[in-house]
């Protein structure tokens, strides 16, 4: 993870050039404070049920999880 003090350094973000669109979206979404707060609240509501959490996040944020393994 990039140090907050290095956010203006191009070298600190060189890894972004190699990211897929999904990886790039995740890189920025995970930094969104509203997303992080919702995730924490919805994770508590869903308990250990990953499918429930995924459904709640999809409804709230329009997210899809196509690469997640099915068990």
mmCIF file with all atom_site columns, N, CA and C in Angstrom:
data_model
loop_
_atom_site.group_PDB
_atom_site.id
_atom_site.type_symbol
_atom_site.label_atom_id
_atom_site.label_alt_id
_atom_site.label_comp_id
_atom_site.label_asym_id
_atom_site.label_entity_id
_atom_site.label_seq_id
_atom_site.pdbx_PDB_ins_code
_atom_site.Cartn_x
_atom_site.Cartn_y
_atom_site.Cartn_z
_atom_site.occupancy
_atom_site.B_iso_or_equiv
_atom_site.pdbx_formal_charge
_atom_site.auth_seq_id
_atom_site.auth_comp_id
_atom_site.auth_asym_id
_atom_site.auth_atom_id
_atom_site.pdbx_PDB_model_num
ATOM 1   N N  . UNK A 1 1  ? 0.844   -1.184  0.000   1.00 0.00 ? 1  UNK A N  1
ATOM 2   C CA . UNK A 1 1  ? 0.000   0.000   0.000   1.00 0.00 ? 1  UNK A CA 1
ATOM 3   C C  . UNK A 1 1  ? 0.884   1.240   0.000   1.00 0.00 ? 1  UNK A C  1
ATOM 4   N N  . UNK A 1 2  ? 0.432   2.239   -0.658  1.00 0.00 ? 2  UNK A N  1
ATOM 5   C CA . UNK A 1 2  ? 1.167   3.490   -0.789  1.00 0.00 ? 2  UNK A CA 1
ATOM 6   C C  . UNK A 1 2  ? 0.998   4.313   0.483   1.00 0.00 ? 2  UNK A C  1
ATOM 7   N N  . UNK A 1 3  ? 2.092   4.873   0.969   1.00 0.00 ? 3  UNK A N  1
ATOM 8   C CA . UNK A 1 3  ? 2.005   5.749   2.131   1.00 0.00 ? 3  UNK A CA 1
ATOM 9   C C  . UNK A 1 3  ? 1.230   7.004   1.756   1.00 0.00 ? 3  UNK A C  1
ATOM 10  N N  . UNK A 1 4  ? 0.427   7.488   2.699   1.00 0.00 ? 4  UNK A N  1
ATOM 11  C CA . UNK A 1 4  ? -0.376  8.682   2.414   1.00 0.00 ? 4  UNK A CA 1
ATOM 12  C C  . UNK A 1 4  ? 0.496   9.873   2.045   1.00 0.00 ? 4  UNK A C  1
ATOM 13  N N  . UNK A 1 5  ? 1.678   9.972   2.627   1.00 0.00 ? 5  UNK A N  1
ATOM 14  C CA . UNK A 1 5  ? 2.548   11.118  2.346   1.00 0.00 ? 5  UNK A CA 1
ATOM 15  C C  . UNK A 1 5  ? 3.138   11.061  0.946   1.00 0.00 ? 5  UNK A C  1
ATOM 16  N N  . UNK A 1 6  ? 3.028   9.904   0.278   1.00 0.00 ? 6  UNK A N  1
ATOM 17  C CA . UNK A 1 6  ? 3.616   9.745   -1.052  1.00 0.00 ? 6  UNK A CA 1
ATOM 18  C C  . UNK A 1 6  ? 2.571   9.822   -2.159  1.00 0.00 ? 6  UNK A C  1
ATOM 19  N N  . UNK A 1 7  ? 1.381   10.325  -1.858  1.00 0.00 ? 7  UNK A N  1
ATOM 20  C CA . UNK A 1 7  ? 0.308   10.277  -2.845  1.00 0.00 ? 7  UNK A CA 1
ATOM 21  C C  . UNK A 1 7  ? 0.604   11.081  -4.090  1.00 0.00 ? 7  UNK A C  1
ATOM 22  N N  . UNK A 1 8  ? 1.488   12.048  -4.023  1.00 0.00 ? 8  UNK A N  1
ATOM 23  C CA . UNK A 1 8  ? 1.791   12.857  -5.204  1.00 0.00 ? 8  UNK A CA 1
ATOM 24  C C  . UNK A 1 8  ? 2.946   12.288  -6.018  1.00 0.00 ? 8  UNK A C  1
ATOM 25  N N  . UNK A 1 9  ? 3.556   11.240  -5.552  1.00 0.00 ? 9  UNK A N  1
ATOM 26  C CA . UNK A 1 9  ? 4.703   10.657  -6.237  1.00 0.00 ? 9  UNK A CA 1
ATOM 27  C C  . UNK A 1 9  ? 4.244   9.730   -7.361  1.00 0.00 ? 9  UNK A C  1
ATOM 28  N N  . UNK A 1 10 ? 4.665   10.019  -8.606  1.00 0.00 ? 10 UNK A N  1
ATOM 29  C CA . UNK A 1 10 ? 4.294   9.134   -9.713  1.00 0.00 ? 10 UNK A CA 1
ATOM 30  C C  . UNK A 1 10 ? 4.852   7.733   -9.529  1.00 0.00 ? 10 UNK A C  1
ATOM 31  N N  . UNK A 1 11 ? 6.025   7.629   -8.947  1.00 0.00 ? 11 UNK A N  1
ATOM 32  C CA . UNK A 1 11 ? 6.623   6.311   -8.729  1.00 0.00 ? 11 UNK A CA 1
ATOM 33  C C  . UNK A 1 11 ? 5.768   5.473   -7.779  1.00 0.00 ? 11 UNK A C  1
ATOM 34  N N  . UNK A 1 12 ? 5.145   6.122   -6.810  1.00 0.00 ? 12 UNK A N  1
ATOM 35  C CA . UNK A 1 12 ? 4.327   5.403   -5.837  1.00 0.00 ? 12 UNK A CA 1
ATOM 36  C C  . UNK A 1 12 ? 3.101   4.766   -6.486  1.00 0.00 ? 12 UNK A C  1
ATOM 37  N N  . UNK A 1 13 ? 2.687   5.271   -7.631  1.00 0.00 ? 13 UNK A N  1
ATOM 38  C CA . UNK A 1 13 ? 1.508   4.754   -8.318  1.00 0.00 ? 13 UNK A CA 1
ATOM 39  C C  . UNK A 1 13 ? 1.842   4.074   -9.641  1.00 0.00 ? 13 UNK A C  1
ATOM 40  N N  . UNK A 1 14 ? 3.076   3.726   -9.871  1.00 0.00 ? 14 UNK A N  1
ATOM 41  C CA . UNK A 1 14 ? 3.462   3.064   -11.114 1.00 0.00 ? 14 UNK A CA 1
ATOM 42  C C  . UNK A 1 14 ? 2.731   1.734   -11.296 1.00 0.00 ? 14 UNK A C  1
ATOM 43  N N  . UNK A 1 15 ? 2.400   1.066   -10.195 1.00 0.00 ? 15 UNK A N  1
ATOM 44  C CA . UNK A 1 15 ? 1.711   -0.223  -10.265 1.00 0.00 ? 15 UNK A CA 1
ATOM 45  C C  . UNK A 1 15 ? 0.339   -0.107  -10.935 1.00 0.00 ? 15 UNK A C  1
ATOM 46  N N  . UNK A 1 16 ? -0.250  1.073   -10.944 1.00 0.00 ? 16 UNK A N  1
ATOM 47  C CA . UNK A 1 16 ? -1.583  1.275   -11.511 1.00 0.00 ? 16 UNK A CA 1
ATOM 48  C C  . UNK A 1 16 ? -1.594  0.978   -13.012 1.00 0.00 ? 16 UNK A C  1
ATOM 49  N N  . UNK A 1 17 ? -0.493  1.210   -13.680 1.00 0.00 ? 17 UNK A N  1
ATOM 50  C CA . UNK A 1 17 ? -0.422  0.976   -15.123 1.00 0.00 ? 17 UNK A CA 1
ATOM 51  C C  . UNK A 1 17 ? -0.671  -0.479  -15.489 1.00 0.00 ? 17 UNK A C  1
ATOM 52  N N  . UNK A 1 18 ? -0.378  -1.405  -14.578 1.00 0.00 ? 18 UNK A N  1
ATOM 53  C CA . UNK A 1 18 ? -0.516  -2.825  -14.872 1.00 0.00 ? 18 UNK A CA 1
ATOM 54  C C  . UNK A 1 18 ? -1.846  -3.411  -14.397 1.00 0.00 ? 18 UNK A C  1
ATOM 55  N N  . UNK A 1 19 ? -2.714  -2.603  -13.805 1.00 0.00 ? 19 UNK A N  1
ATOM 56  C CA . UNK A 1 19 ? -3.973  -3.122  -13.274 1.00 0.00 ? 19 UNK A CA 1
ATOM 57  C C  . UNK A 1 19 ? -5.024  -3.297  -14.357 1.00 0.00 ? 19 UNK A C  1
ATOM 58  N N  . UNK A 1 20 ? -5.850  -4.316  -14.177 1.00 0.00 ? 20 UNK A N  1
ATOM 59  C CA . UNK A 1 20 ? -7.016  -4.497  -15.052 1.00 0.00 ? 20 UNK A CA 1
ATOM 60  C C  . UNK A 1 20 ? -8.066  -3.457  -14.644 1.00 0.00 ? 20 UNK A C  1
ATOM 61  N N  . UNK A 1 21 ? -9.092  -3.247  -15.467 1.00 0.00 ? 21 UNK A N  1
ATOM 62  C CA . UNK A 1 21 ? -10.143 -2.301  -15.069 1.00 0.00 ? 21 UNK A CA 1
ATOM 63  C C  . UNK A 1 21 ? -10.779 -2.659  -13.714 1.00 0.00 ? 21 UNK A C  1
ATOM 64  N N  . UNK A 1 22 ? -11.022 -3.932  -13.480 1.00 0.00 ? 22 UNK A N  1
ATOM 65  C CA . UNK A 1 22 ? -11.618 -4.353  -12.202 1.00 0.00 ? 22 UNK A CA 1
ATOM 66  C C  . UNK A 1 22 ? -10.668 -4.083  -11.041 1.00 0.00 ? 22 UNK A C  1
ATOM 67  N N  . UNK A 1 23 ? -9.382  -4.358  -11.235 1.00 0.00 ? 23 UNK A N  1
ATOM 68  C CA . UNK A 1 23 ? -8.400  -4.107  -10.183 1.00 0.00 ? 23 UNK A CA 1
ATOM 69  C C  . UNK A 1 23 ? -8.269  -2.611  -9.903  1.00 0.00 ? 23 UNK A C  1
ATOM 70  N N  . UNK A 1 24 ? -8.312  -1.814  -10.945 1.00 0.00 ? 24 UNK A N  1
ATOM 71  C CA . UNK A 1 24 ? -8.226  -0.368  -10.775 1.00 0.00 ? 24 UNK A CA 1
ATOM 72  C C  . UNK A 1 24 ? -9.447  0.158   -10.015 1.00 0.00 ? 24 UNK A C  1
ATOM 73  N N  . UNK A 1 25 ? -10.631 -0.331  -10.377 1.00 0.00 ? 25 UNK A N  1
ATOM 74  C CA . UNK A 1 25 ? -11.844 0.084   -9.673  1.00 0.00 ? 25 UNK A CA 1
ATOM 75  C C  . UNK A 1 25 ? -11.755 -0.282  -8.196  1.00 0.00 ? 25 UNK A C  1
ATOM 76  N N  . UNK A 1 26 ? -11.291 -1.496  -7.919  1.00 0.00 ? 26 UNK A N  1
ATOM 77  C CA . UNK A 1 26 ? -11.161 -1.918  -6.526  1.00 0.00 ? 26 UNK A CA 1
ATOM 78  C C  . UNK A 1 26 ? -10.134 -1.070  -5.791  1.00 0.00 ? 26 UNK A C  1
ATOM 79  N N  . UNK A 1 27 ? -9.035  -0.741  -6.422  1.00 0.00 ? 27 UNK A N  1
ATOM 80  C CA . UNK A 1 27 ? -7.979  0.058   -5.780  1.00 0.00 ? 27 UNK A CA 1
ATOM 81  C C  . UNK A 1 27 ? -8.535  1.382   -5.273  1.00 0.00 ? 27 UNK A C  1
ATOM 82  N N  . UNK A 1 28 ? -9.411  2.002   -6.028  1.00 0.00 ? 28 UNK A N  1
ATOM 83  C CA . UNK A 1 28 ? -9.958  3.293   -5.619  1.00 0.00 ? 28 UNK A CA 1
ATOM 84  C C  . UNK A 1 28 ? -11.185 3.137   -4.732  1.00 0.00 ? 28 UNK A C  1
ATOM 85  N N  . UNK A 1 29 ? -12.006 2.137   -4.986  1.00 0.00 ? 29 UNK A N  1
ATOM 86  C CA . UNK A 1 29 ? -13.199 1.939   -4.169  1.00 0.00 ? 29 UNK A CA 1
ATOM 87  C C  . UNK A 1 29 ? -12.831 1.635   -2.719  1.00 0.00 ? 29 UNK A C  1
ATOM 88  N N  . UNK A 1 30 ? -11.825 0.817   -2.514  1.00 0.00 ? 30 UNK A N  1
ATOM 89  C CA . UNK A 1 30 ? -11.461 0.437   -1.154  1.00 0.00 ? 30 UNK A CA 1
ATOM 90  C C  . UNK A 1 30 ? -10.965 1.624   -0.334  1.00 0.00 ? 30 UNK A C  1
ATOM 91  N N  . UNK A 1 31 ? -10.616 2.712   -0.996  1.00 0.00 ? 31 UNK A N  1
ATOM 92  C CA . UNK A 1 31 ? -10.175 3.926   -0.298  1.00 0.00 ? 31 UNK A CA 1
ATOM 93  C C  . UNK A 1 31 ? -11.341 4.862   0.028   1.00 0.00 ? 31 UNK A C  1
ATOM 94  N N  . UNK A 1 32 ? -12.519 4.556   -0.498  1.00 0.00 ? 32 UNK A N  1
ATOM 95  C CA . UNK A 1 32 ? -13.692 5.395   -0.298  1.00 0.00 ? 32 UNK A CA 1
ATOM 96  C C  . UNK A 1 32 ? -14.237 5.171   1.113   1.00 0.00 ? 32 UNK A C  1
ATOM 97  N N  . UNK A 1 33 ? -14.228 6.215   1.923   1.00 0.00 ? 33 UNK A N  1
ATOM 98  C CA . UNK A 1 33 ? -14.640 6.087   3.324   1.00 0.00 ? 33 UNK A CA 1
ATOM 99  C C  . UNK A 1 33 ? -16.091 5.629   3.458   1.00 0.00 ? 33 UNK A C  1
ATOM 100 N N  . UNK A 1 34 ? -16.977 6.129   2.610   1.00 0.00 ? 34 UNK A N  1
ATOM 101 C CA . UNK A 1 34 ? -18.383 5.717   2.666   1.00 0.00 ? 34 UNK A CA 1
ATOM 102 C C  . UNK A 1 34 ? -18.511 4.226   2.364   1.00 0.00 ? 34 UNK A C  1
ATOM 103 N N  . UNK A 1 35 ? -17.761 3.745   1.377   1.00 0.00 ? 35 UNK A N  1
ATOM 104 C CA . UNK A 1 35 ? -17.773 2.315   1.056   1.00 0.00 ? 35 UNK A CA 1
ATOM 105 C C  . UNK A 1 35 ? -17.275 1.503   2.247   1.00 0.00 ? 35 UNK A C  1
ATOM 106 N N  . UNK A 1 36 ? -16.186 1.928   2.842   1.00 0.00 ? 36 UNK A N  1
ATOM 107 C CA . UNK A 1 36 ? -15.614 1.182   3.968   1.00 0.00 ? 36 UNK A CA 1
ATOM 108 C C  . UNK A 1 36 ? -16.575 1.139   5.147   1.00 0.00 ? 36 UNK A C  1
ATOM 109 N N  . UNK A 1 37 ? -17.264 2.234   5.408   1.00 0.00 ? 37 UNK A N  1
ATOM 110 C CA . UNK A 1 37 ? -18.243 2.248   6.497   1.00 0.00 ? 37 UNK A CA 1
ATOM 111 C C  . UNK A 1 37 ? -19.413 1.331   6.184   1.00 0.00 ? 37 UNK A C  1
ATOM 112 N N  . UNK A 1 38 ? -19.932 1.404   4.967   1.00 0.00 ? 38 UNK A N  1
ATOM 113 C CA . UNK A 1 38 ? -21.031 0.519   4.576   1.00 0.00 ? 38 UNK A CA 1
ATOM 114 C C  . UNK A 1 38 ? -20.614 -0.944  4.658   1.00 0.00 ? 38 UNK A C  1
ATOM 115 N N  . UNK A 1 39 ? -19.413 -1.249  4.189   1.00 0.00 ? 39 UNK A N  1
ATOM 116 C CA . UNK A 1 39 ? -18.937 -2.631  4.228   1.00 0.00 ? 39 UNK A CA 1
ATOM 117 C C  . UNK A 1 39 ? -18.918 -3.135  5.663   1.00 0.00 ? 39 UNK A C  1
ATOM 118 N N  . UNK A 1 40 ? -18.401 -2.342  6.588   1.00 0.00 ? 40 UNK A N  1
ATOM 119 C CA . UNK A 1 40 ? -18.330 -2.760  7.989   1.00 0.00 ? 40 UNK A CA 1
ATOM 120 C C  . UNK A 1 40 ? -19.730 -2.990  8.560   1.00 0.00 ? 40 UNK A C  1
ATOM 121 N N  . UNK A 1 41 ? -20.652 -2.087  8.259   1.00 0.00 ? 41 UNK A N  1
ATOM 122 C CA . UNK A 1 41 ? -22.027 -2.217  8.761   1.00 0.00 ? 41 UNK A CA 1
ATOM 123 C C  . UNK A 1 41 ? -22.709 -3.436  8.149   1.00 0.00 ? 41 UNK A C  1
ATOM 124 N N  . UNK A 1 42 ? -22.576 -3.581  6.832   1.00 0.00 ? 42 UNK A N  1
ATOM 125 C CA . UNK A 1 42 ? -23.233 -4.700  6.152   1.00 0.00 ? 42 UNK A CA 1
ATOM 126 C C  . UNK A 1 42 ? -22.596 -6.033  6.505   1.00 0.00 ? 42 UNK A C  1
ATOM 127 N N  . UNK A 1 43 ? -21.279 -6.055  6.722   1.00 0.00 ? 43 UNK A N  1
ATOM 128 C CA . UNK A 1 43 ? -20.615 -7.297  7.133   1.00 0.00 ? 43 UNK A CA 1
ATOM 129 C C  . UNK A 1 43 ? -21.146 -7.730  8.487   1.00 0.00 ? 43 UNK A C  1
ATOM 130 N N  . UNK A 1 44 ? -21.340 -6.794  9.410   1.00 0.00 ? 44 UNK A N  1
ATOM 131 C CA . UNK A 1 44 ? -21.886 -7.132  10.724  1.00 0.00 ? 44 UNK A CA 1
ATOM 132 C C  . UNK A 1 44 ? -23.313 -7.671  10.579  1.00 0.00 ? 44 UNK A C  1
ATOM 133 N N  . UNK A 1 45 ? -24.092 -7.069  9.681   1.00 0.00 ? 45 UNK A N  1
ATOM 134 C CA . UNK A 1 45 ? -25.467 -7.516  9.467   1.00 0.00 ? 45 UNK A CA 1
ATOM 135 C C  . UNK A 1 45 ? -25.521 -8.898  8.828   1.00 0.00 ? 45 UNK A C  1
ATOM 136 N N  . UNK A 1 46 ? -24.573 -9.178  7.941   1.00 0.00 ? 46 UNK A N  1
ATOM 137 C CA . UNK A 1 46 ? -24.566 -10.451 7.216   1.00 0.00 ? 46 UNK A CA 1
ATOM 138 C C  . UNK A 1 46 ? -23.966 -11.579 8.025   1.00 0.00 ? 46 UNK A C  1
ATOM 139 N N  . UNK A 1 47 ? -23.202 -11.244 9.067   1.00 0.00 ? 47 UNK A N  1
ATOM 140 C CA . UNK A 1 47 ? -22.533 -12.286 9.834   1.00 0.00 ? 47 UNK A CA 1
ATOM 141 C C  . UNK A 1 47 ? -21.485 -12.977 8.984   1.00 0.00 ? 47 UNK A C  1
ATOM 142 N N  . UNK A 1 48 ? -21.455 -14.282 9.030   1.00 0.00 ? 48 UNK A N  1
ATOM 143 C CA . UNK A 1 48 ? -20.450 -15.048 8.299   1.00 0.00 ? 48 UNK A CA 1
ATOM 144 C C  . UNK A 1 48 ? -20.912 -15.430 6.900   1.00 0.00 ? 48 UNK A C  1
ATOM 145 N N  . UNK A 1 49 ? -22.079 -15.006 6.504   1.00 0.00 ? 49 UNK A N  1
ATOM 146 C CA . UNK A 1 49 ? -22.629 -15.381 5.204   1.00 0.00 ? 49 UNK A CA 1
ATOM 147 C C  . UNK A 1 49 ? -22.072 -14.500 4.091   1.00 0.00 ? 49 UNK A C  1
ATOM 148 N N  . UNK A 1 50 ? -21.108 -15.024 3.344   1.00 0.00 ? 50 UNK A N  1
ATOM 149 C CA . UNK A 1 50 ? -20.498 -14.249 2.265   1.00 0.00 ? 50 UNK A CA 1
ATOM 150 C C  . UNK A 1 50 ? -21.494 -13.919 1.166   1.00 0.00 ? 50 UNK A C  1
ATOM 151 N N  . UNK A 1 51 ? -22.383 -14.839 0.862   1.00 0.00 ? 51 UNK A N  1
ATOM 152 C CA . UNK A 1 51 ? -23.368 -14.582 -0.197  1.00 0.00 ? 51 UNK A CA 1
ATOM 153 C C  . UNK A 1 51 ? -24.325 -13.469 0.212   1.00 0.00 ? 51 UNK A C  1
ATOM 154 N N  . UNK A 1 52 ? -24.679 -13.430 1.488   1.00 0.00 ? 52 UNK A N  1
ATOM 155 C CA . UNK A 1 52 ? -25.552 -12.360 1.978   1.00 0.00 ? 52 UNK A CA 1
ATOM 156 C C  . UNK A 1 52 ? -24.839 -11.021 1.890   1.00 0.00 ? 52 UNK A C  1
ATOM 157 N N  . UNK A 1 53 ? -23.580 -10.999 2.311   1.00 0.00 ? 53 UNK A N  1
ATOM 158 C CA . UNK A 1 53 ? -22.793 -9.766  2.231   1.00 0.00 ? 53 UNK A CA 1
ATOM 159 C C  . UNK A 1 53 ? -22.671 -9.313  0.784   1.00 0.00 ? 53 UNK A C  1
ATOM 160 N N  . UNK A 1 54 ? -22.377 -10.236 -0.126  1.00 0.00 ? 54 UNK A N  1
ATOM 161 C CA . UNK A 1 54 ? -22.252 -9.892  -1.541  1.00 0.00 ? 54 UNK A CA 1
ATOM 162 C C  . UNK A 1 54 ? -23.562 -9.310  -2.067  1.00 0.00 ? 54 UNK A C  1
ATOM 163 N N  . UNK A 1 55 ? -24.691 -9.887  -1.669  1.00 0.00 ? 55 UNK A N  1
ATOM 164 C CA . UNK A 1 55 ? -25.992 -9.391  -2.120  1.00 0.00 ? 55 UNK A CA 1
ATOM 165 C C  . UNK A 1 55 ? -26.257 -7.989  -1.571  1.00 0.00 ? 55 UNK A C  1
ATOM 166 N N  . UNK A 1 56 ? -25.915 -7.767  -0.308  1.00 0.00 ? 56 UNK A N  1
ATOM 167 C CA . UNK A 1 56 ? -26.115 -6.447  0.291   1.00 0.00 ? 56 UNK A CA 1
ATOM 168 C C  . UNK A 1 56 ? -25.229 -5.399  -0.380  1.00 0.00 ? 56 UNK A C  1
ATOM 169 N N  . UNK A 1 57 ? -23.973 -5.741  -0.636  1.00 0.00 ? 57 UNK A N  1
ATOM 170 C CA . UNK A 1 57 ? -23.064 -4.807  -1.292  1.00 0.00 ? 57 UNK A CA 1
ATOM 171 C C  . UNK A 1 57 ? -23.495 -4.538  -2.725  1.00 0.00 ? 57 UNK A C  1
ATOM 172 N N  . UNK A 1 58 ? -23.982 -5.567  -3.400  1.00 0.00 ? 58 UNK A N  1
ATOM 173 C CA . UNK A 1 58 ? -24.458 -5.405  -4.777  1.00 0.00 ? 58 UNK A CA 1
ATOM 174 C C  . UNK A 1 58 ? -25.647 -4.446  -4.806  1.00 0.00 ? 58 UNK A C  1
ATOM 175 N N  . UNK A 1 59 ? -26.568 -4.614  -3.856  1.00 0.00 ? 59 UNK A N  1
ATOM 176 C CA . UNK A 1 59 ? -27.745 -3.749  -3.807  1.00 0.00 ? 59 UNK A CA 1
ATOM 177 C C  . UNK A 1 59 ? -27.358 -2.306  -3.481  1.00 0.00 ? 59 UNK A C  1
ATOM 178 N N  . UNK A 1 60 ? -26.420 -2.127  -2.588  1.00 0.00 ? 60 UNK A N  1
ATOM 179 C CA . UNK A 1 60 ? -26.050 -0.777  -2.142  1.00 0.00 ? 60 UNK A CA 1
ATOM 180 C C  . UNK A 1 60 ? -25.107 -0.087  -3.119  1.00 0.00 ? 60 UNK A C  1
ATOM 181 N N  . UNK A 1 61 ? -24.108 -0.822  -3.646  1.00 0.00 ? 61 UNK A N  1
ATOM 182 C CA . UNK A 1 61 ? -23.046 -0.212  -4.449  1.00 0.00 ? 61 UNK A CA 1
ATOM 183 C C  . UNK A 1 61 ? -23.055 -0.650  -5.912  1.00 0.00 ? 61 UNK A C  1
ATOM 184 N N  . UNK A 1 62 ? -23.953 -1.551  -6.300  1.00 0.00 ? 62 UNK A N  1
ATOM 185 C CA . UNK A 1 62 ? -24.000 -2.008  -7.676  1.00 0.00 ? 62 UNK A CA 1
ATOM 186 C C  . UNK A 1 62 ? -22.820 -2.888  -8.047  1.00 0.00 ? 62 UNK A C  1
ATOM 187 N N  . UNK A 1 63 ? -22.243 -3.551  -7.046  1.00 0.00 ? 63 UNK A N  1
ATOM 188 C CA . UNK A 1 63 ? -21.053 -4.366  -7.285  1.00 0.00 ? 63 UNK A CA 1
ATOM 189 C C  . UNK A 1 63 ? -21.415 -5.768  -7.733  1.00 0.00 ? 63 UNK A C  1
ATOM 190 N N  . UNK A 1 64 ? -20.520 -6.331  -8.523  1.00 0.00 ? 64 UNK A N  1
ATOM 191 C CA . UNK A 1 64 ? -20.619 -7.732  -8.919  1.00 0.00 ? 64 UNK A CA 1
ATOM 192 C C  . UNK A 1 64 ? -19.322 -8.406  -8.514  1.00 0.00 ? 64 UNK A C  1
ATOM 193 N N  . UNK A 1 65 ? -19.385 -9.682  -8.246  1.00 0.00 ? 65 UNK A N  1
ATOM 194 C CA . UNK A 1 65 ? -18.221 -10.447 -7.826  1.00 0.00 ? 65 UNK A CA 1
ATOM 195 C C  . UNK A 1 65 ? -18.063 -11.659 -8.730  1.00 0.00 ? 65 UNK A C  1
ATOM 196 N N  . UNK A 1 66 ? -17.777 -11.430 -10.022 1.00 0.00 ? 66 UNK A N  1
ATOM 197 C CA . UNK A 1 66 ? -17.763 -12.537 -10.970 1.00 0.00 ? 66 UNK A CA 1
ATOM 198 C C  . UNK A 1 66 ? -16.589 -13.510 -10.804 1.00 0.00 ? 66 UNK A C  1
ATOM 199 N N  . UNK A 1 67 ? -15.508 -13.085 -10.215 1.00 0.00 ? 67 UNK A N  1
ATOM 200 C CA . UNK A 1 67 ? -14.331 -13.943 -10.111 1.00 0.00 ? 67 UNK A CA 1
ATOM 201 C C  . UNK A 1 67 ? -14.267 -14.717 -8.796  1.00 0.00 ? 67 UNK A C  1
ATOM 202 N N  . UNK A 1 68 ? -15.264 -14.573 -7.961  1.00 0.00 ? 68 UNK A N  1
ATOM 203 C CA . UNK A 1 68 ? -15.255 -15.260 -6.679  1.00 0.00 ? 68 UNK A CA 1
ATOM 204 C C  . UNK A 1 68 ? -15.540 -16.739 -6.899  1.00 0.00 ? 68 UNK A C  1
ATOM 205 N N  . UNK A 1 69 ? -14.801 -17.589 -6.236  1.00 0.00 ? 69 UNK A N  1
ATOM 206 C CA . UNK A 1 69 ? -15.046 -19.023 -6.396  1.00 0.00 ? 69 UNK A CA 1
ATOM 207 C C  . UNK A 1 69 ? -16.376 -19.428 -5.775  1.00 0.00 ? 69 UNK A C  1
ATOM 208 N N  . UNK A 1 70 ? -17.042 -20.361 -6.394  1.00 0.00 ? 70 UNK A N  1
ATOM 209 C CA . UNK A 1 70 ? -18.300 -20.887 -5.873  1.00 0.00 ? 70 UNK A CA 1
ATOM 210 C C  . UNK A 1 70 ? -18.011 -22.147 -5.096  1.00 0.00 ? 70 UNK A C  1
ATOM 211 N N  . UNK A 1 71 ? -18.525 -22.235 -3.878  1.00 0.00 ? 71 UNK A N  1
ATOM 212 C CA . UNK A 1 71 ? -18.301 -23.447 -3.061  1.00 0.00 ? 71 UNK A CA 1
ATOM 213 C C  . UNK A 1 71 ? -19.563 -24.225 -2.889  1.00 0.00 ? 71 UNK A C  1
#
